[in-house]
Each structure stands twice: as structure tokens, then as C-alpha cells.
mmCIF file of C-alpha atoms in Angstrom:
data_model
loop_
_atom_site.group_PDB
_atom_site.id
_atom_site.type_symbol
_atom_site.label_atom_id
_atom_site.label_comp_id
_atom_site.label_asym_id
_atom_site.label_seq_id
_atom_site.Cartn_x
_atom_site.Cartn_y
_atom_site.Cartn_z
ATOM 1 C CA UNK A 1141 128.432 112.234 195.707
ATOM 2 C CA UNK A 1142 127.518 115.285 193.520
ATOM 3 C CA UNK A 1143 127.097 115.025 189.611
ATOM 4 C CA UNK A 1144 126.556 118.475 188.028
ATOM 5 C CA UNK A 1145 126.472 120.036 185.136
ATOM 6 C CA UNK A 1146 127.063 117.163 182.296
ATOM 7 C CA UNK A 1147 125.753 116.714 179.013
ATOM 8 C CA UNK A 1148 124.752 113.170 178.035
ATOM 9 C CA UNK A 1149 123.755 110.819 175.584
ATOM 10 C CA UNK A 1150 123.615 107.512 174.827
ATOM 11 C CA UNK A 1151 122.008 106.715 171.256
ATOM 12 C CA UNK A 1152 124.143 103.608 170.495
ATOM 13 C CA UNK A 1153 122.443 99.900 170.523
ATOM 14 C CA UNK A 1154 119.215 101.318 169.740
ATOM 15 C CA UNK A 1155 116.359 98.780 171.647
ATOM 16 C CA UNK A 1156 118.965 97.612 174.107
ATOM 17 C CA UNK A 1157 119.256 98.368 177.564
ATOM 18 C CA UNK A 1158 120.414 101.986 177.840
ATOM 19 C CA UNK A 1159 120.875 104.515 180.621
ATOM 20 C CA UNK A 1160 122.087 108.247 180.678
ATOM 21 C CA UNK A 1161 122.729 107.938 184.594
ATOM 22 C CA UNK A 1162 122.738 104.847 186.514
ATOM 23 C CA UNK A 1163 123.124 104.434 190.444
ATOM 24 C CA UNK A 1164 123.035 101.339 191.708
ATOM 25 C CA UNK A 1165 123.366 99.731 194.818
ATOM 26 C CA UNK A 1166 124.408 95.856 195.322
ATOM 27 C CA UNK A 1167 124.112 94.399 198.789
ATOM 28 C CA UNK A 1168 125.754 97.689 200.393
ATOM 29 C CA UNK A 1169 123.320 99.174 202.941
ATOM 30 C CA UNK A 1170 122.810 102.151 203.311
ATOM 31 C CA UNK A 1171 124.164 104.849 201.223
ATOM 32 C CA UNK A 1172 124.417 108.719 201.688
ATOM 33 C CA UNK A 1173 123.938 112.478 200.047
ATOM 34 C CA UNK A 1174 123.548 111.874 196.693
ATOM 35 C CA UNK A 1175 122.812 114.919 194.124
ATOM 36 C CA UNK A 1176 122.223 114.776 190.546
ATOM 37 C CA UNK A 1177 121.418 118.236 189.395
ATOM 38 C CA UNK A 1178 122.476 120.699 186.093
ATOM 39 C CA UNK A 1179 122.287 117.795 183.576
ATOM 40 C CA UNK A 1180 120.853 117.254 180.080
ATOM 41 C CA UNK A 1181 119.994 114.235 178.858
ATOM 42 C CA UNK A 1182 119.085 113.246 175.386
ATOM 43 C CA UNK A 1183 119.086 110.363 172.755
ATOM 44 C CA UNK A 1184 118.886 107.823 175.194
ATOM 45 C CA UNK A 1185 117.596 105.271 172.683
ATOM 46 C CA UNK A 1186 116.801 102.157 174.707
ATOM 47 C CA UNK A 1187 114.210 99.361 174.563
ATOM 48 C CA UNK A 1188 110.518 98.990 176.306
ATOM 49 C CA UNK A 1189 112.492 97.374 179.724
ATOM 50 C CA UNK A 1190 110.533 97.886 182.665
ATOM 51 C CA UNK A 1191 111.848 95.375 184.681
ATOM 52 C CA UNK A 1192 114.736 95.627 188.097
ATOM 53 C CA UNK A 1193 117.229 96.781 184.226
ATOM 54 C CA UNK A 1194 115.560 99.131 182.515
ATOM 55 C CA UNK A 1195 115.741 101.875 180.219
ATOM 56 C CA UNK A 1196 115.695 105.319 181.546
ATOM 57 C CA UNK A 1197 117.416 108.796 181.121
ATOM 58 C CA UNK A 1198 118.382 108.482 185.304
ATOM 59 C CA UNK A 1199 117.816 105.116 186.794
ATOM 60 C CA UNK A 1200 117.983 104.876 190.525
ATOM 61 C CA UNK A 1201 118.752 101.184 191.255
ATOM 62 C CA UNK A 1202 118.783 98.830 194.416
ATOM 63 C CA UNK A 1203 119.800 95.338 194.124
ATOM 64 C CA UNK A 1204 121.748 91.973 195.470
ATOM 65 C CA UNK A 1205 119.691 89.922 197.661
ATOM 66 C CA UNK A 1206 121.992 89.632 200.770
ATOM 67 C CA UNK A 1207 122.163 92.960 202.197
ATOM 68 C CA UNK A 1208 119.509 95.486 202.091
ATOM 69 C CA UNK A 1209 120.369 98.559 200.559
ATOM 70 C CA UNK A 1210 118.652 101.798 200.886
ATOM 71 C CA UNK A 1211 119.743 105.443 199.714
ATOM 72 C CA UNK A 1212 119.402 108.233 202.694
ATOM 73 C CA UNK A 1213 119.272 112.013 201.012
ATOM 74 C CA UNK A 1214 119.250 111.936 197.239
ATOM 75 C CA UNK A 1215 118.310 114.979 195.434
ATOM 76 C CA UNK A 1216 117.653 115.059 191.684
ATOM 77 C CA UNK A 1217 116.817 118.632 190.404
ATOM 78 C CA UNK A 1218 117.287 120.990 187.451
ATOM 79 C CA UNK A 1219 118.146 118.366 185.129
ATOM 80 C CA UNK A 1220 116.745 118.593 181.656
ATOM 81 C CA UNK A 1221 115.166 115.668 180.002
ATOM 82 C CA UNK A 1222 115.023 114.765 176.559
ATOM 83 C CA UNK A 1223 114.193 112.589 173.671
ATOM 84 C CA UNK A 1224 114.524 109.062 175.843
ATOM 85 C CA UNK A 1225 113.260 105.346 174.969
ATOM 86 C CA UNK A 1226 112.238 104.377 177.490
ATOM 87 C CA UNK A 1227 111.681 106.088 181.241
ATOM 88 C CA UNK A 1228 112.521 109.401 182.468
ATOM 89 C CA UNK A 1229 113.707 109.400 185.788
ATOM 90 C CA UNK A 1230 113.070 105.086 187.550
ATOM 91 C CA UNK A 1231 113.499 104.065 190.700
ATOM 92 C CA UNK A 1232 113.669 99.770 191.215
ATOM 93 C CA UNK A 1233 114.942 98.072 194.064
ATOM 94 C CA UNK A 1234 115.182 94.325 194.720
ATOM 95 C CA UNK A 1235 114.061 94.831 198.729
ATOM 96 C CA UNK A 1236 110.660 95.375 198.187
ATOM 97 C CA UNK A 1237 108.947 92.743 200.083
ATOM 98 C CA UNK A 1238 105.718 93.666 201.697
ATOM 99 C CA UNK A 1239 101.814 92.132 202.523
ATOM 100 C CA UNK A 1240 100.542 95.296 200.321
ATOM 101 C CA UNK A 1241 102.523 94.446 197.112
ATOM 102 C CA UNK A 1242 100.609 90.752 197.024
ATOM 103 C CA UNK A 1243 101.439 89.051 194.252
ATOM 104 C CA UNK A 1244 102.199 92.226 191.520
ATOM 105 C CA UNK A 1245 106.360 91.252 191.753
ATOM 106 C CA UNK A 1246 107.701 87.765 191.033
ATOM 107 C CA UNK A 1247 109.400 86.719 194.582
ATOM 108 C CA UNK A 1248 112.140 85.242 193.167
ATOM 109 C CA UNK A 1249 113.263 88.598 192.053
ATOM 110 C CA UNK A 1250 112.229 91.135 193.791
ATOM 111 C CA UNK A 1251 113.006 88.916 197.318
ATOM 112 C CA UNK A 1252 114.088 91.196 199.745
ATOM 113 C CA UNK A 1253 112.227 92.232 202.614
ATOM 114 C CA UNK A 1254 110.350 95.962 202.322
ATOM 115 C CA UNK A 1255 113.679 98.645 202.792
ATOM 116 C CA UNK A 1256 112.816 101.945 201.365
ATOM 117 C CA UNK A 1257 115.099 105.253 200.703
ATOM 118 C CA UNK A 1258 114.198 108.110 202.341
ATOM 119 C CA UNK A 1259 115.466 111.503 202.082
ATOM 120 C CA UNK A 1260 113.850 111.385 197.905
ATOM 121 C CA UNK A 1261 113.696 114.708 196.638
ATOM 122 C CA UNK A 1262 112.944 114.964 192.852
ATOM 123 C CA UNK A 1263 112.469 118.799 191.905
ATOM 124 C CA UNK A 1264 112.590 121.387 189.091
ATOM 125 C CA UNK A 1265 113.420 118.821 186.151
ATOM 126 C CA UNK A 1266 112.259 119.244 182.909
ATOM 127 C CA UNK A 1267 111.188 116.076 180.827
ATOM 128 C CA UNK A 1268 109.859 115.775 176.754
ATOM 129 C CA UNK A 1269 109.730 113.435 174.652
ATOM 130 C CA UNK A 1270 109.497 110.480 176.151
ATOM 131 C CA UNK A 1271 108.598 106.764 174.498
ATOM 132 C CA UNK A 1272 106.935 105.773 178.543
ATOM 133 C CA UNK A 1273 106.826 106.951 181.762
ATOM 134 C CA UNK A 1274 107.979 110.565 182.985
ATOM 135 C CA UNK A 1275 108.596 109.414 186.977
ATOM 136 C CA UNK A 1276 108.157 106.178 188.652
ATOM 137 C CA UNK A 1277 108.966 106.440 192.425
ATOM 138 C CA UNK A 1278 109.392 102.827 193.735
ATOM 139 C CA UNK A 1279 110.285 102.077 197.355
ATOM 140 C CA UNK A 1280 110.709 104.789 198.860
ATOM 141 C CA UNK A 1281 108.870 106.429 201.825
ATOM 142 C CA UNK A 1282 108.673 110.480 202.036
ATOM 143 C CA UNK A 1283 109.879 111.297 198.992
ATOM 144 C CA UNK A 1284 108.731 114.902 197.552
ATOM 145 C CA UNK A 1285 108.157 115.658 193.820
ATOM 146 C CA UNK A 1286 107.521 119.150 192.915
ATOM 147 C CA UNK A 1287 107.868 121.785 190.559
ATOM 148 C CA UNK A 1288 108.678 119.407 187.623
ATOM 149 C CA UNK A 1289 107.155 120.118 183.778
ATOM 150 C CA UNK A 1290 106.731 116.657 182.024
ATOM 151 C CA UNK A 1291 105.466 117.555 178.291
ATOM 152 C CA UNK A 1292 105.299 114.526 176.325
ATOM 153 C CA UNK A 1293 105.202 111.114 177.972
ATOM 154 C CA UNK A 1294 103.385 107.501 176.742
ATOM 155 C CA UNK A 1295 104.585 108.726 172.853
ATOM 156 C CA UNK A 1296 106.451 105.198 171.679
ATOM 157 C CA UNK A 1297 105.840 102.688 174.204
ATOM 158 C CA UNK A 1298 103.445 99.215 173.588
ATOM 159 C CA UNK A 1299 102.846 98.970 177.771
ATOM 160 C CA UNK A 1300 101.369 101.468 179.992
ATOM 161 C CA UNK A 1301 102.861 104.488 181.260
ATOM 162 C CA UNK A 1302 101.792 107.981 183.832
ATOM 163 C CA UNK A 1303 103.151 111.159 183.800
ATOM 164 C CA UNK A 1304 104.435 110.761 187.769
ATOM 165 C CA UNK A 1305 103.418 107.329 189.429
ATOM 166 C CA UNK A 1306 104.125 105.837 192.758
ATOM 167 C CA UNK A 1307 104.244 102.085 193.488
ATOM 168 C CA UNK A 1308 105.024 100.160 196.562
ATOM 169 C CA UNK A 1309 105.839 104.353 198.319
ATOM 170 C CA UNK A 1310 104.692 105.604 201.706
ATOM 171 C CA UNK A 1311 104.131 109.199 201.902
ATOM 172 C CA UNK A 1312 104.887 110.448 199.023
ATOM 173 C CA UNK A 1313 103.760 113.915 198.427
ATOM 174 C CA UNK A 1314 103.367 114.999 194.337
ATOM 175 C CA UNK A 1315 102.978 119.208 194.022
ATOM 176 C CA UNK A 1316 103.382 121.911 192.476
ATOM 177 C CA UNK A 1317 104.118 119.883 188.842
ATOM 178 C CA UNK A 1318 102.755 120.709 185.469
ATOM 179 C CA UNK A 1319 102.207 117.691 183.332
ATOM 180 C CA UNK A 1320 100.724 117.493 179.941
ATOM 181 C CA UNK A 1321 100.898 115.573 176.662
ATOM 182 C CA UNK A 1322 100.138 111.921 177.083
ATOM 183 C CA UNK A 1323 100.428 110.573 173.962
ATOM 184 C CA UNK A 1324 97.408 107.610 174.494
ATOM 185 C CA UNK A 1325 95.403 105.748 176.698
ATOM 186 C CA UNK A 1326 97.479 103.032 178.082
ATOM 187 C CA UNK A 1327 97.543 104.280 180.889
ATOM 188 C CA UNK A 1328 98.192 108.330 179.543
ATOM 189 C CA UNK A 1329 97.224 109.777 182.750
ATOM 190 C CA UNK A 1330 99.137 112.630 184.544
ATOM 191 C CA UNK A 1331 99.136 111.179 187.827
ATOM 192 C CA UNK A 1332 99.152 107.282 189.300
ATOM 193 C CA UNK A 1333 99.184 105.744 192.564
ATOM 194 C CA UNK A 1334 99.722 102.042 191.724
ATOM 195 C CA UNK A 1335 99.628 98.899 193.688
ATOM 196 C CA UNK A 1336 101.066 99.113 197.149
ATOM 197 C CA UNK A 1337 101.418 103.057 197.299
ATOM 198 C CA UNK A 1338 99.980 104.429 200.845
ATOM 199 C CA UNK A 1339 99.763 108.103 201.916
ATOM 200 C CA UNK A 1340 100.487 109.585 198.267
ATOM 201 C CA UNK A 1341 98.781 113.082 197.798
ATOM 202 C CA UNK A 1342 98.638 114.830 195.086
ATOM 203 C CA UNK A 1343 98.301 118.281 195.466
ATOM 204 C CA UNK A 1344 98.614 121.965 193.477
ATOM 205 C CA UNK A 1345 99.535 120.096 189.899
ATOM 206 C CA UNK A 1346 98.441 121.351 186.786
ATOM 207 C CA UNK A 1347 97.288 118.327 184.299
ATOM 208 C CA UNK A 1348 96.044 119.171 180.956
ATOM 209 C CA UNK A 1349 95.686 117.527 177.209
ATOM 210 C CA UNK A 1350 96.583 114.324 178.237
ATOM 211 C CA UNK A 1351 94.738 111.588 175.956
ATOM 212 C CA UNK A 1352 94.191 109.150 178.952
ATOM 213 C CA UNK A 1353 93.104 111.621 181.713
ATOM 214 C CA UNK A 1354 94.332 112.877 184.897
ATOM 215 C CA UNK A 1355 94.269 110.334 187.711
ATOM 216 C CA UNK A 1356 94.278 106.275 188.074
ATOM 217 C CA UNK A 1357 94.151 104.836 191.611
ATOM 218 C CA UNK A 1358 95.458 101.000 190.152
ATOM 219 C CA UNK A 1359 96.086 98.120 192.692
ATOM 220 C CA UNK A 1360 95.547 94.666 191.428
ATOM 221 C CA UNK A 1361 97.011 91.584 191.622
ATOM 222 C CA UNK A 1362 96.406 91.102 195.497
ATOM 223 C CA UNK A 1363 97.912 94.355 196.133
ATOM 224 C CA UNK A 1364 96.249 97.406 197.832
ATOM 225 C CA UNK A 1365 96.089 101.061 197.315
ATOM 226 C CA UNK A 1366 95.760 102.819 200.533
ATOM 227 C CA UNK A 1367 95.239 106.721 201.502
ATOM 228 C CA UNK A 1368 95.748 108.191 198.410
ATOM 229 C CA UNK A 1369 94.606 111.930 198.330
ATOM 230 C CA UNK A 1370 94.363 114.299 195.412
ATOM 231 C CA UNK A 1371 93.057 117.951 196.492
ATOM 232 C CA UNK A 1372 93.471 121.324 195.001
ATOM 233 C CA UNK A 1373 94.595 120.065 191.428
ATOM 234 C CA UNK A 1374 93.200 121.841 187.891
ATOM 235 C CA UNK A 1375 92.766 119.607 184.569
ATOM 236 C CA UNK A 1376 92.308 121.238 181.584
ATOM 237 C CA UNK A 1377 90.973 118.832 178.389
ATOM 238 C CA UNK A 1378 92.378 115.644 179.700
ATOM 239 C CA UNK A 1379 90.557 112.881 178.002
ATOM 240 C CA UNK A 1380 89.443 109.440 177.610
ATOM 241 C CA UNK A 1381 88.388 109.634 181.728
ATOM 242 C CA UNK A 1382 89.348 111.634 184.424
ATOM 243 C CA UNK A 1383 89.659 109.363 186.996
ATOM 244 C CA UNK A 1384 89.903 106.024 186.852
ATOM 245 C CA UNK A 1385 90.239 102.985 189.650
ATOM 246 C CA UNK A 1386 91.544 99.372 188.879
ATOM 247 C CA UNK A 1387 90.112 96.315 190.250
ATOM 248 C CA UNK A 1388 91.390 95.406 194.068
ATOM 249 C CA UNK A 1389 91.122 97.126 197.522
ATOM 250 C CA UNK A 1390 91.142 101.212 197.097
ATOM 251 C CA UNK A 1391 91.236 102.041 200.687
ATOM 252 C CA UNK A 1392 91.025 105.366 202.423
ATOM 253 C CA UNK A 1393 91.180 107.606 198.925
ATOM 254 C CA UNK A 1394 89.815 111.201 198.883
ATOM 255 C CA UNK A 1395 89.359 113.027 195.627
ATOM 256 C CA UNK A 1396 88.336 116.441 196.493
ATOM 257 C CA UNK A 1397 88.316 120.315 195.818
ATOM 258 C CA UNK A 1398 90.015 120.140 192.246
ATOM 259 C CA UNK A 1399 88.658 121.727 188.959
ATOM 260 C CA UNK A 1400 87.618 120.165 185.839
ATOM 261 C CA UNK A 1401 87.494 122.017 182.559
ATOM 262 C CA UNK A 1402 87.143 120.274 179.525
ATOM 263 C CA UNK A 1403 86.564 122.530 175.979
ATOM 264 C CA UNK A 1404 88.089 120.057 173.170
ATOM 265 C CA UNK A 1405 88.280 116.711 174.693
ATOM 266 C CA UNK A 1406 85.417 115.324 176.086
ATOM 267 C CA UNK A 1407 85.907 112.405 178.508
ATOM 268 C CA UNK A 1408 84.199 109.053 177.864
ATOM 269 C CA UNK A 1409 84.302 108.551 181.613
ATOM 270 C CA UNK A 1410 84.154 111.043 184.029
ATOM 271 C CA UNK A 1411 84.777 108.103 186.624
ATOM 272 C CA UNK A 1412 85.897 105.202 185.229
ATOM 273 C CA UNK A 1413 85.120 102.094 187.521
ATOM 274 C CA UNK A 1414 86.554 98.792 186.418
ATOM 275 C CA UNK A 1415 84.623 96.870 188.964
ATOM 276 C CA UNK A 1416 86.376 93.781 187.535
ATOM 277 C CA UNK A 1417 86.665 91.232 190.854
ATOM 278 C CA UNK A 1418 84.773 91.194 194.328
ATOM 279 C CA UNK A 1419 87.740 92.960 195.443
ATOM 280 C CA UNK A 1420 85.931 95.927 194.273
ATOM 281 C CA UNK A 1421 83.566 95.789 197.421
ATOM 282 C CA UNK A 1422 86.246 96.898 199.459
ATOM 283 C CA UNK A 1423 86.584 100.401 197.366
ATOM 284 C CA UNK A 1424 86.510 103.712 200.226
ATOM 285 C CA UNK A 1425 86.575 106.248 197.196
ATOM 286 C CA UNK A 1426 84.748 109.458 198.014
ATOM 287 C CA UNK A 1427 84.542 112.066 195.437
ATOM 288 C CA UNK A 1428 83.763 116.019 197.046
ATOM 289 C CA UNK A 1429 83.767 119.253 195.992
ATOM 290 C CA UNK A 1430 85.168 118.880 192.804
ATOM 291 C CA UNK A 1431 84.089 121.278 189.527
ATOM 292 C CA UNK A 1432 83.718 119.310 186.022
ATOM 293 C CA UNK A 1433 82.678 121.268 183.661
ATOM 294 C CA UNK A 1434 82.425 120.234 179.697
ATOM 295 C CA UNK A 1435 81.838 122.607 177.576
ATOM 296 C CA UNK A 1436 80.720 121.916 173.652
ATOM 297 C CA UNK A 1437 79.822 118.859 172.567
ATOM 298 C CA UNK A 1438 79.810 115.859 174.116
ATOM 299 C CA UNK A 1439 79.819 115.060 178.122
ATOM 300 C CA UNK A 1440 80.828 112.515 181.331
ATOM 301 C CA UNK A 1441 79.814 109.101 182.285
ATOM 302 C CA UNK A 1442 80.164 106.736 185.228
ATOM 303 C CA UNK A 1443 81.157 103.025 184.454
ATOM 304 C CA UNK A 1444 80.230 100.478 186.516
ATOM 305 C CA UNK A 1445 79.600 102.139 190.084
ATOM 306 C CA UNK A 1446 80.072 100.447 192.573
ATOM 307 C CA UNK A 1447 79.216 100.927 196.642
ATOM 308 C CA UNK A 1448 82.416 101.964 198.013
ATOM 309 C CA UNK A 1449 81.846 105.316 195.834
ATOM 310 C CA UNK A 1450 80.593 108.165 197.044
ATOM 311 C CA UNK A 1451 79.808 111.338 195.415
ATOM 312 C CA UNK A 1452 78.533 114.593 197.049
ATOM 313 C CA UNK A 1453 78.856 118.440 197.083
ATOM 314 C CA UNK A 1454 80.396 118.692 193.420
ATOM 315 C CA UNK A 1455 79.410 121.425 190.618
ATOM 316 C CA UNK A 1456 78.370 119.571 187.251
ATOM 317 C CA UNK A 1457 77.389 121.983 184.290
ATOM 318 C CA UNK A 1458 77.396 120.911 181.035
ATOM 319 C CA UNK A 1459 77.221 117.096 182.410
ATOM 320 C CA UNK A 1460 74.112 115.102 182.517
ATOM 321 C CA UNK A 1461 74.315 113.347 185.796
ATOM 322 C CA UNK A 1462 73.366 109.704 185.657
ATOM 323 C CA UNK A 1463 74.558 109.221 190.086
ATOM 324 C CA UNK A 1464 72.835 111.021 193.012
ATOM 325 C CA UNK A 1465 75.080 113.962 193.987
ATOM 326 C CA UNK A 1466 74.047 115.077 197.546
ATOM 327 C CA UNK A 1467 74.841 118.758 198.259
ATOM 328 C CA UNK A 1468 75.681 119.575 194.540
ATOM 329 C CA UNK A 1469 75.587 122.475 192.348
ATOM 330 C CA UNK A 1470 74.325 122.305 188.466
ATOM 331 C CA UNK A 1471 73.764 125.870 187.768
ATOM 332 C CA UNK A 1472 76.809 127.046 185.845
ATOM 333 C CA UNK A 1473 79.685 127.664 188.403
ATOM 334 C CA UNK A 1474 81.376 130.542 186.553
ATOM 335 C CA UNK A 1475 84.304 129.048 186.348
ATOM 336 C CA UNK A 1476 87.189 131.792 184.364
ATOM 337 C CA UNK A 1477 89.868 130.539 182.207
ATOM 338 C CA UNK A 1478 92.387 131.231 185.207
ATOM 339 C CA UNK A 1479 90.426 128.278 187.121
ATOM 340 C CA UNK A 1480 88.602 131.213 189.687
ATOM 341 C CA UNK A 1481 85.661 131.656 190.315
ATOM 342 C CA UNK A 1482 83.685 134.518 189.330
ATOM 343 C CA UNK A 1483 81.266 136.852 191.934
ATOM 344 C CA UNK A 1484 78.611 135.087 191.943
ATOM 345 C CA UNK A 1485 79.318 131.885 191.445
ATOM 346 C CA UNK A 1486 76.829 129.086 193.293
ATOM 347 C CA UNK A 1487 80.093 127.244 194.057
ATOM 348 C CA UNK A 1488 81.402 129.790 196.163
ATOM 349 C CA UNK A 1489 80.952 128.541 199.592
ATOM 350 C CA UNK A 1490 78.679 125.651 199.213
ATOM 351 C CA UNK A 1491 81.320 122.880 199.403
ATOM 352 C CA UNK A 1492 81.652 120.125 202.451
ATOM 353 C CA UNK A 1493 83.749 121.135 205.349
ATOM 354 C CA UNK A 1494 86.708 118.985 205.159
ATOM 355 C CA UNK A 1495 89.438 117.825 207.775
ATOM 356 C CA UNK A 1496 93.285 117.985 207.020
ATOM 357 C CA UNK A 1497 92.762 119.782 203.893
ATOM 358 C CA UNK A 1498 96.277 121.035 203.346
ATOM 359 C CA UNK A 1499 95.239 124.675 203.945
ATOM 360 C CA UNK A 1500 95.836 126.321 201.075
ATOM 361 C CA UNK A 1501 93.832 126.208 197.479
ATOM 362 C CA UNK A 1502 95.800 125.939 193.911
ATOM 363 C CA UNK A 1503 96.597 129.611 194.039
ATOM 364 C CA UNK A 1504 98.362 129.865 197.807
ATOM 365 C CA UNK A 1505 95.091 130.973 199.044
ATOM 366 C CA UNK A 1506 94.551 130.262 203.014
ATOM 367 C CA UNK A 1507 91.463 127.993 203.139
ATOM 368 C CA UNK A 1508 89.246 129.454 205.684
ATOM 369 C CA UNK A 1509 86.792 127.935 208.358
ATOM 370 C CA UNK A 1510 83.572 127.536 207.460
ATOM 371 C CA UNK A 1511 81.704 125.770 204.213
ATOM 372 C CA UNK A 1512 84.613 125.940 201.254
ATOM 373 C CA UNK A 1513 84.069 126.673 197.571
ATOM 374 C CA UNK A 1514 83.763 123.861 195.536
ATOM 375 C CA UNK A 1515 86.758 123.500 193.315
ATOM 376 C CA UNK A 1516 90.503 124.400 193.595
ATOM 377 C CA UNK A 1517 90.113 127.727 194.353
ATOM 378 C CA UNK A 1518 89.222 129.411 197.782
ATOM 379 C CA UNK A 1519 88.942 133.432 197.211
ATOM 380 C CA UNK A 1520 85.900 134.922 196.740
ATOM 381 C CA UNK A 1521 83.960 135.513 193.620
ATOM 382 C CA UNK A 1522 86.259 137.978 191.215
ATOM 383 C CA UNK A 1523 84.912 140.142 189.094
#
């Protein structure tokens, strides 16, 4: 099924349940080749639903409870997205039932048995102006996000929203996006991988001027958060905190190699750690190789540490340190507006040598053997 090249709105009812494009699935099994691609969306005026019916410019929807229902190839690219109340582009699907979720989804509704589509591709969209979230991938396992702009996301919503967020995914790999413009703090944040995601990397995005930062690793609720990798990213003036971890079991999660720059908004938080249950204990957050730099006034802070992270070989300059940071560089990195390095630079070579980095840096650089730079970029020092 192919649907190209449509122009669509759907502004009546404002507050109700509204949809631009809807597929949906009841109790069918599997379904195949789907493309959504050449469309523009606007004036989708619905309400705040974020529930199995909800409110998006394309909702992707499995439901019924008899028969689980998957899709098997659907690509959704070059669409253009804007102006909608209340998702961008939502994935929900009633056969979600797995150990990691714990007790995040009511049983009763969401009571099928763990059946995710595969084949996801969701690729070269455009997306402003919207009241919540830009993407929410939900069941799925190997879906690939890339090469999206989201500009304007979190602007007229009362519940928390991300720029691109994965819950309840396996291998899910987020690149190549540019996201920007969260309009607060609840949530705000470019970049999510919620309860019940495993294997999600995010890798070569740009993230910048979003109010509540650029990463939130969230399970709670029983759930988990497993494997999660973010490498090779810049953020420019994302606020409030950079990264930030819910309550509940962060297992396996690698935060290294990306660039922070702030010049107008200063974090609270560099980390923020809401070590809110003895769940926390179980955190396996490390933290490596990473630039943050602030520059004017203002600087970073940790919130309650706890043992599961780990910070070591990062640059810090402009930052007063209140956490041990073995291997690290405070001297200023020479960091350019381009997110390079300049010649000279004491983060040049003096990161941790990391395994299964990806191989390439931000720019398409090969990533060498040997000690790495620190940061998201890999060439040597420019002048």
C-alpha cells in the first residue's frame, strides 16, 4: 500500500481525537509494504490523547486482542509536518506484553503478548510546530530513524513529550537527525529511551536550544532500560540538563564521545540523577569522552550521584567539577564553532579506547586505532 503525494488537514472538533493518517491493524497478523511518503500535514487540531487513540499527524496503530498483528516493511519518508495537537508521527500497539515493560501499561489494555513490526523505516520528514511529541517508536524492533529535522516540539502540551523517543523497541538505531526547539522542561529533551527500550543508539544527531536538554534514559514503574548508547552526537545550548536518568534499572548504557557547547543556556544539571527508589542501585551508566563546555555565565551540576555512575576521560572547561573525573582534560579543549577541534587541542587523542564504537565520528571521519579524541570529532587538530 503506497500513499503519496496528498495534502491534509483535519482542523475540525478542535480537542477531540484527530488524525491526518491513520493505519490500523485489528486482530489481522501480519501486514506488508507499507509507504507513506510526499505528504503534508497541517491543522491537525486534536486533544492531549496519548493513550492506544491518540492524536497525531500519522498514527501507526495495532490493536484487537485475539490475533497479533504486526506490520513487516513500512516506510514513512519525505512527509512534511505541520502545525499538529497533539503527536507527530505515533506508533501504539495493543501486543505489547513483556517482563521489561513491568507495570508502565495497564494489562487490561495493552494485553497482548510482546509482537513487534519490523522492517520501521522513518526518514527525511520534516516536523514544526508541534503541541507534544515529534516521534514515538513503540513496539517495534530494528526500526531506523534518520535524517529527520524536528523544529518545534513540547509547545502546547500539559504532559511530557521528546523530540524522538523509543519505548518498549529493540534495536532501534536514531541518526543522522537534527532536532531543536523544545518548548519546556517536561520532558523537552531531543532524544528519549523510555521504559522497556533495549539496544537504542543514538548516533550523528544534532540537538540544540532545546529548554529541557538533550538526552533522558527514563524507565520506571518496574520497567527497565537496557543498552542504550548515545556516541558521536553535538548539543548546542540545550538547557535545563543534559542528561538526565529516571528512577529504575538503567542497564548497560554508554554515553560517550559527543560534544557539549553551551553559550546562552546554561544547564542546571549537567547530569541529572533522580536517584528516587533503591532501584537506582542497579544504574550501569558510564559517561566517557565527552566535551562540555559552558561558556559565559553560569555552569553544570551533578544531582544526586549515585554508584552505578561512572565518569572518566571527559574535557570540562568552563565547569567546576564537583565528581572525580579519571583521565580528564580541564585545560580549554579548543573546541571551533563547527564542533572540531583545533591543533592543539589537549583533547586530541587523550580519550579511552573504546569497543564497538560505530567507526566513524559526527563528520564521517574513520575512527582510528589507538587513544581517540575526546568529543565527536576524530581528525586532527585544524588550524
Amino acid at each position: 500500500m503506497h500513499l503519496r503525494d496528498l495534502e491534509i488537514t483535519n482542523a475540525d472538533n478542535p480537542g477531540s481525537e484527530r488524525n491526518g493518517v491513520r493505519l490500523r491493524l485489528t486482530d489481522y497478523g501480519v501486514a506488508r509494504g507499507f509507504e507513506i511518503s510526499g505528504l503534508h500535514i497541517h491543522d491537525v487540531r486534536g486533544g492531549d490523547h496519548k493513550t492506544v487513540s491518540g492524536s497525531s499527524a500519522i498514527h501507526i496503530a495495532v490493536e484487537g486482542t485475539a490475533k497479533a498483528s504486526w506490520y513487516d516493511g513500512l516506510d514513512i519518508g519525505h512527509n512534511r509536518i505541520e502545525d499538529v495537537d497533539r503527536e507527530g508521527i505515533y506508533f501504539k500497539s495493543t501486543f505489547s506484553k513483556r517482563d521489561l515493560v513491568g507495570q508502565q501499561q495497564d494489562p487490561n489494555v495493552y494485553p497482548g503478548e510482546w509482537t513487534p513490526s519490523t522492517g520501521v523505516r522513518i526518514h527525511h520528514n520534516t516536523l514544526r510546530s508541534l503541541a507534544g511529541d515529534g516521534m514515538k517508536l513503540d513496539t517495534t524492533s530494528g526500526a531506523r530513524v534518520d535524517h529527520n529535522r524536528v523544529d518545534g516540539f513540547q509547545l502546547r502540551s500539559p504532559s511530557a513529550n521528546a523530540g524522538i523517543w523509543t519505548f518498549n523497541t529493540d534495536d532501534t538505531t536514531v541518526e543522522y537527525n537534527e532536532v531543536s526547539g523544545g518548548g519546556n522542561t517536561h520532558d523537552g529533551m531531543s532524544f528519549d529511551a523510555d521504559g522497556a527500550s533495549r539496544n537504542t543508539v543514538f548516533q550523528y544527531n544534532h540537538s540544540h536550544d532545546n529548554k529541557g536538554g538533550f538526552l533522558l534514559i527514563c524507565p520506571y514503574s518496574g520497567a527497565k532500560t537496557i543498552g542504550t548508547v548515545a556516541r558521536y552526537n553535538v548539543s548546542h545550548n540545550d538547557g535545563a540538563r543534559l542528561i538526565q536518568n529516571c528512577w529504575g534499572p538503567i542497564l548497560g548504557t554508554r554515553i560517550y564521545n559527543n560534544t557539549f557547547r553551551n553559550t546562552e543556556q546554561i544547564p542546571g544539571y549537567l547530569v541529572q540523577d533522580d536517584a528516587g527508589s533503591p532501584a537506582t542501585t542497579q544504574h550501569e551508566l558510564s559517561i566517557r569522552n565527552n566535551v562540555f563546555v559552558a561558556e559565559g555565565t553560569g555552569g553544570y551540576a551533578f544531582k544526586n550521584p549515585t554508584p552505578g555512575l561512572s565518569f572518566d576521560h571527559n574535557a570540562f572547561y568552563g565547569i567546576d567539577m564537583t565528581r572525580p573525573d579519571p583521565g580528564g582534560v580541564t585545560a580549554d579543549p579548543k573546541l571551533r564553532d563547527d564542533f572540531r577541534l583545533g591543533a592543539g587541542s589537549p583533547a586530541l587523542a587523550a580519550g579511552a579506547v573504546i569497543e564497538d564504537n560505530g567507526g566513524k565520528d559526527y563528520f564521517g571521519n574513520r575512527l582510528r586505532a589507538g587513544a581517540p579524541n575526546i568529543g565527536a570529532y576524530a581528525g586532527r587538530g585544524v588550524r
